[in-house]
Amino acid sequence: MPKMKAAIFVEPGRIVLDEKPIPDVGPLDALIRITTTTICGTDVHILKGEYPVVRGLTIGHEPVGIIEKLGSQVTGYREGQRVIAGAITPSGHSYACLCGCGSQDGPGTKHGFKPMGGWKFGNTLDGTQAEYVLVPDALANLAPVPDELSDEEVLMCPDIMSTGFSGAESGAVRIGDVVAVFALGPIGLCAVAGAKLKGATRIIGVDTVPERLAIARQLGCSDVVDFKQGDVVEQILALTDGRGVDVAIEALGTQGTFASALKVLRPGGTLSSLGVYSTDLTIPLGAFSAGLGDNKIVTTLCPGGKERMRRLIDVIASGRVDLKPLVTHRFKLDDIEAAYDLFAHQRDGVLKVAITP
């Protein structure tokens, strides 16, 4: 049986490069030869044992590649075509999908819903940090890549661009809004770009890494707050003359950032949560106004599917957003363990790494 290289979860603290069989292609599947992929913060949660997956699973969920083989029932595509697939690969036919909740896809359940069910790559199915990946329900998930766009230009579409933009979309950012984005990692930076596209006229970014603060300004932040320079809540309330922000986007996944995001909301504002939390959360009573502040808390899992990917590719192709600066480091697949070491320890100003064959 032909083999391929793949980054495999062995146990908490260990993801190693090893060999696996190249997947067989079912009638609704497509086999993609990976040309570029990357490492996500969620992969680091898996590495640390903070998010459980089965041992032996191939990790990764952000694929750019070329169709190697199509299933017998997959039409409208051709072998040799450049494509991406979203980190979320909904079936397209479950009750969840048909009501617009493809990320919560549950086609094998009685009621058609499953929490996080659309996230399959590197979660319930072998993922993309490999030479090949099998894309399920290919008709619902493959998006062609225009020849004029490079792999790195569309590398953010499958996950962090979709997730970051969804923070602004779920938060219902409106023209003229004031928005705060907590944590300017790759997803937070994409949330800044999404808030600007949605019409926010003042965007406050919260972080401490100088390189991140600089890119945040390039992508649309009018103000940046360094959490090492004083209380974040006090700084943001001072910037807004005590009013607070219309929308706070939480893009890290900690109790501290969640609480701060709630505390800086104006009455009737929205906390849009994108973080992956590994412990229970508590809601600070004062910020919650005893439950009477008309605030909203919304959560979002990265939207997927080919129509979402097409729209994001069009945003890149139009020049409305340039996310190339987010790729700060490049590694070969053979060196992916070194890439994990760099990314997990956030050394050398790393934002995103591009992994190529």
XYZ file of C-alpha atoms in Angstrom:
357
model
C 0.000 0.000 0.000
C 1.463 3.413 -0.973
C 2.591 5.482 1.998
C 2.794 9.205 2.759
C 4.444 11.369 5.396
C 2.133 12.787 8.059
C 2.308 14.695 11.352
C 0.733 12.328 13.863
C -0.507 12.917 17.402
C 1.194 10.334 19.602
C 0.394 11.575 23.097
C 0.152 14.907 24.920
C 3.418 16.717 24.270
C 4.284 14.674 21.158
C 3.349 15.211 17.525
C 5.811 13.401 15.259
C 6.375 12.960 11.532
C 5.753 9.368 10.484
C 4.338 7.346 7.595
C 0.719 6.375 6.944
C -1.090 4.766 4.025
C -2.373 7.184 1.385
C -6.186 7.204 1.873
C -8.540 5.346 -0.450
C -11.037 7.551 -2.265
C -14.750 6.945 -1.761
C -17.429 8.011 -4.265
C -18.048 11.418 -2.586
C -14.430 12.140 -1.661
C -11.469 13.880 -3.249
C -7.816 13.119 -2.579
C -5.781 16.329 -2.413
C -2.007 16.495 -2.761
C -1.008 19.144 -0.251
C 1.134 21.968 -1.629
C 0.930 24.263 1.418
C -0.553 23.962 4.884
C 0.099 25.507 8.278
C -0.123 25.065 12.050
C -3.022 26.516 14.036
C -3.310 27.473 17.672
C -5.879 24.686 18.019
C -3.179 22.210 16.970
C -1.118 23.460 19.901
C -4.094 22.822 22.219
C -4.082 19.248 20.844
C -0.313 18.956 21.317
C -0.612 20.046 24.953
C -3.480 17.644 25.636
C -5.920 20.514 26.250
C -8.186 19.332 23.427
C -8.554 15.538 23.189
C -8.163 13.620 19.921
C -7.444 9.936 19.315
C -3.843 8.833 19.242
C -2.502 8.221 15.766
C -4.566 11.002 14.173
C -2.974 13.180 11.496
C -3.181 16.798 12.672
C -3.950 19.984 10.712
C -6.963 21.568 9.043
C -5.791 24.263 6.603
C -5.183 22.766 3.149
C -4.069 24.239 -0.145
C -3.384 21.655 -2.818
C -4.040 19.921 -6.099
C -6.740 17.347 -6.793
C -4.999 14.008 -7.142
C -8.059 11.799 -7.476
C -11.824 12.362 -7.532
C -14.549 10.075 -6.251
C -16.861 8.546 -8.845
C -19.763 10.861 -7.928
C -17.787 14.122 -7.698
C -18.499 16.285 -10.727
C -17.576 19.809 -11.756
C -13.908 19.450 -10.820
C -10.917 17.911 -12.552
C -7.825 16.110 -11.410
C -4.838 18.475 -11.410
C -6.976 21.471 -10.356
C -5.740 23.775 -7.536
C -8.208 23.987 -4.673
C -8.664 24.772 -1.032
C -11.074 23.208 1.431
C -12.240 24.853 4.623
C -11.103 23.718 8.041
C -14.811 22.965 8.520
C -16.126 20.428 5.987
C -19.924 20.219 6.345
C -21.811 17.435 4.604
C -24.152 19.958 3.016
C -27.282 17.883 3.627
C -27.798 17.544 7.395
C -30.490 19.485 9.240
C -27.726 21.639 10.738
C -26.352 22.488 7.299
C -29.766 23.236 5.862
C -30.526 25.726 8.642
C -27.198 27.497 8.170
C -25.242 25.808 10.977
C -22.790 23.796 8.915
C -20.103 24.014 11.585
C -22.424 21.996 13.870
C -23.013 19.356 11.186
C -24.418 16.034 12.399
C -25.445 13.905 9.405
C -25.115 10.651 11.364
C -27.317 11.748 14.255
C -31.077 11.347 14.553
C -31.671 15.102 14.698
C -28.868 16.195 12.344
C -26.867 18.310 14.808
C -23.535 17.623 16.507
C -21.515 20.194 18.491
C -18.461 21.082 16.366
C -19.446 18.257 14.014
C -18.301 20.149 10.929
C -14.715 20.201 12.187
C -13.345 16.912 10.912
C -9.781 17.504 9.663
C -7.395 16.854 12.533
C -10.295 16.270 14.909
C -12.325 13.240 13.832
C -10.630 12.553 10.467
C -6.984 12.600 9.416
C -5.890 16.153 8.731
C -3.760 18.206 6.407
C -0.226 18.200 7.824
C 0.669 15.425 5.430
C 1.493 14.813 1.791
C -2.167 14.017 1.038
C -5.545 14.612 2.653
C -8.914 13.023 1.907
C -11.649 15.666 1.620
C -15.082 14.298 2.549
C -18.216 15.497 0.755
C -16.018 17.108 -1.871
C -18.919 18.676 -3.772
C -19.742 20.770 -0.707
C -16.189 21.676 0.217
C -13.763 22.153 -2.691
C -13.163 25.735 -3.834
C -11.007 26.374 -6.933
C -8.043 28.731 -6.552
C -7.466 31.270 -9.349
C -4.122 30.914 -11.111
C -3.122 34.474 -10.231
C -3.211 33.808 -6.472
C -0.333 32.085 -4.711
C -0.710 29.359 -2.116
C 0.317 31.743 0.652
C -2.257 34.328 -0.419
C -5.112 31.854 0.106
C -3.555 29.918 2.997
C -5.517 31.930 5.562
C -8.911 31.270 3.939
C -9.581 27.750 5.298
C -9.478 28.769 8.956
C -8.084 31.961 10.452
C -9.535 34.362 7.883
C -12.912 32.627 8.048
C -12.804 32.492 11.849
C -11.542 36.039 12.352
C -14.057 37.515 9.931
C -16.834 35.541 11.634
C -16.006 37.270 14.906
C -17.021 40.558 13.307
C -19.983 38.984 11.485
C -21.408 37.204 14.543
C -20.853 40.348 16.579
C -22.995 42.234 14.038
C -20.428 45.006 13.638
C -22.094 48.033 12.028
C -20.876 51.111 10.193
C -19.475 53.531 12.757
C -18.992 50.963 15.530
C -16.169 50.969 18.061
C -14.666 47.475 18.320
C -12.075 45.986 20.679
C -10.154 42.848 19.669
C -8.549 40.935 22.511
C -5.341 39.127 21.461
C -3.740 39.892 18.123
C -2.637 36.443 17.099
C -3.500 35.339 13.566
C -7.240 35.031 14.302
C -7.375 38.314 16.198
C -5.597 40.077 13.338
C -8.134 38.649 10.897
C -10.898 39.838 13.227
C -9.433 43.339 12.943
C -9.534 43.099 9.144
C -13.096 41.750 9.265
C -14.287 44.524 11.571
C -12.839 47.122 9.216
C -14.590 45.529 6.227
C -17.861 45.520 8.185
C -17.622 49.272 8.733
C -16.119 49.776 12.186
C -14.568 53.233 12.344
C -12.542 52.707 15.510
C -10.812 49.397 16.259
C -8.810 48.906 19.457
C -6.361 45.997 19.446
C -5.069 44.415 22.657
C -1.699 42.626 22.800
C 1.904 43.248 23.833
C 4.053 41.845 20.998
C 5.397 44.790 18.979
C 5.250 42.949 15.649
C 1.601 42.061 16.210
C 0.691 45.595 17.205
C 2.381 46.902 14.037
C 0.505 44.492 11.744
C -2.745 45.287 13.570
C -2.309 48.931 12.604
C -1.714 47.910 8.981
C -4.929 45.866 8.975
C -7.136 48.568 10.496
C -6.490 49.202 14.193
C -6.805 52.875 15.044
C -5.572 52.274 18.607
C -3.499 49.569 20.269
C -3.441 48.719 23.962
C -0.440 46.967 25.513
C -1.691 44.892 28.430
C 1.732 45.159 30.070
C 1.338 48.928 30.312
C -1.596 48.914 32.707
C -5.117 47.625 33.261
C -6.651 46.838 29.866
C -10.201 47.678 30.908
C -9.176 51.061 32.279
C -7.185 51.843 29.130
C -10.083 51.003 26.792
C -12.657 52.878 28.871
C -10.348 55.896 28.862
C -10.019 55.691 25.065
C -13.823 55.624 24.732
C -14.444 58.373 27.309
C -16.072 55.839 29.625
C -18.662 54.694 27.076
C -17.218 51.310 26.259
C -17.193 49.515 22.917
C -20.059 48.324 20.748
C -18.458 44.943 20.077
C -15.639 43.137 21.868
C -14.072 40.191 20.053
C -12.318 37.650 22.270
C -9.715 35.759 20.210
C -7.566 33.958 22.780
C -9.677 31.690 24.958
C -8.836 32.547 28.583
C -10.906 33.590 31.572
C -8.996 36.856 31.808
C -9.598 37.983 28.228
C -13.236 36.845 28.350
C -13.886 38.853 31.513
C -12.080 41.926 30.180
C -14.032 41.766 26.925
C -17.292 41.764 28.886
C -16.173 44.605 31.134
C -15.423 46.999 28.256
C -18.834 46.609 26.565
C -21.238 49.498 26.561
C -24.772 48.606 27.746
C -26.405 46.637 24.944
C -23.042 45.715 23.409
C -21.979 42.308 22.111
C -19.164 40.006 23.177
C -18.197 37.880 20.179
C -16.162 34.924 21.400
C -13.773 33.040 19.098
C -11.407 31.562 21.692
C -10.992 27.846 22.380
C -11.446 27.506 26.147
C -9.903 24.670 28.127
C -11.549 25.401 31.511
C -14.951 26.511 32.771
C -15.723 30.212 32.476
C -17.262 32.524 35.056
C -19.127 35.738 34.292
C -18.173 38.781 36.409
C -21.367 40.023 38.022
C -20.705 43.736 37.672
C -19.872 43.498 33.981
C -22.999 41.375 33.497
C -25.135 44.103 35.124
C -26.912 41.418 37.155
C -28.228 40.071 33.869
C -29.994 43.325 33.003
C -27.501 45.086 30.748
C -29.001 43.996 27.413
C -25.609 42.541 26.453
C -25.181 39.598 24.114
C -22.562 36.843 24.253
C -22.182 34.912 20.998
C -19.776 32.132 20.073
C -18.664 31.038 16.626
C -16.890 28.057 15.140
C -15.121 28.825 11.860
C -17.640 28.760 8.971
C -16.716 26.329 6.198
C -17.964 24.976 2.887
C -17.091 25.937 -0.663
C -19.290 29.043 -0.868
C -17.624 30.509 2.229
C -14.219 29.713 0.714
C -15.209 31.288 -2.615
C -16.199 34.515 -0.906
C -12.971 34.698 1.072
C -10.886 34.004 -2.029
C -12.739 36.850 -3.762
C -11.863 39.198 -0.892
C -8.191 38.321 -1.359
C -8.362 38.553 -5.153
C -10.023 41.988 -4.968
C -7.157 43.370 -2.907
C -9.480 44.430 -0.079
C -7.322 42.570 2.457
C -3.671 41.505 2.287
C -2.877 38.718 4.744
C 0.489 37.704 3.292
C 2.372 39.446 6.155
C 0.882 36.887 8.558
C 3.146 34.181 7.102
C 6.345 34.859 9.023
C 8.154 31.503 8.778
C 8.444 28.666 6.280
C 9.274 25.000 6.854
C 9.360 21.781 4.871
C 7.082 18.955 6.002
C 10.198 17.003 6.997
C 10.892 19.752 9.555
C 7.388 20.047 10.975
C 8.468 19.020 14.464
C 10.803 22.034 14.526
C 7.935 24.170 13.209
C 5.753 23.008 16.109
C 8.503 23.821 18.592
C 8.809 27.355 17.224
C 5.064 27.965 16.941
C 4.080 26.437 20.298
C 6.677 28.548 22.116
C 5.901 31.691 20.067
C 9.545 32.450 19.355
C 11.069 34.822 16.817
C 7.888 36.879 16.292
C 6.078 33.942 14.673
C 2.499 34.443 13.473
C 1.875 31.707 10.906
C 4.200 29.110 9.388
C 3.849 27.806 5.841
C 4.495 24.067 5.554
C 5.374 22.774 2.078
C 6.384 19.315 0.764
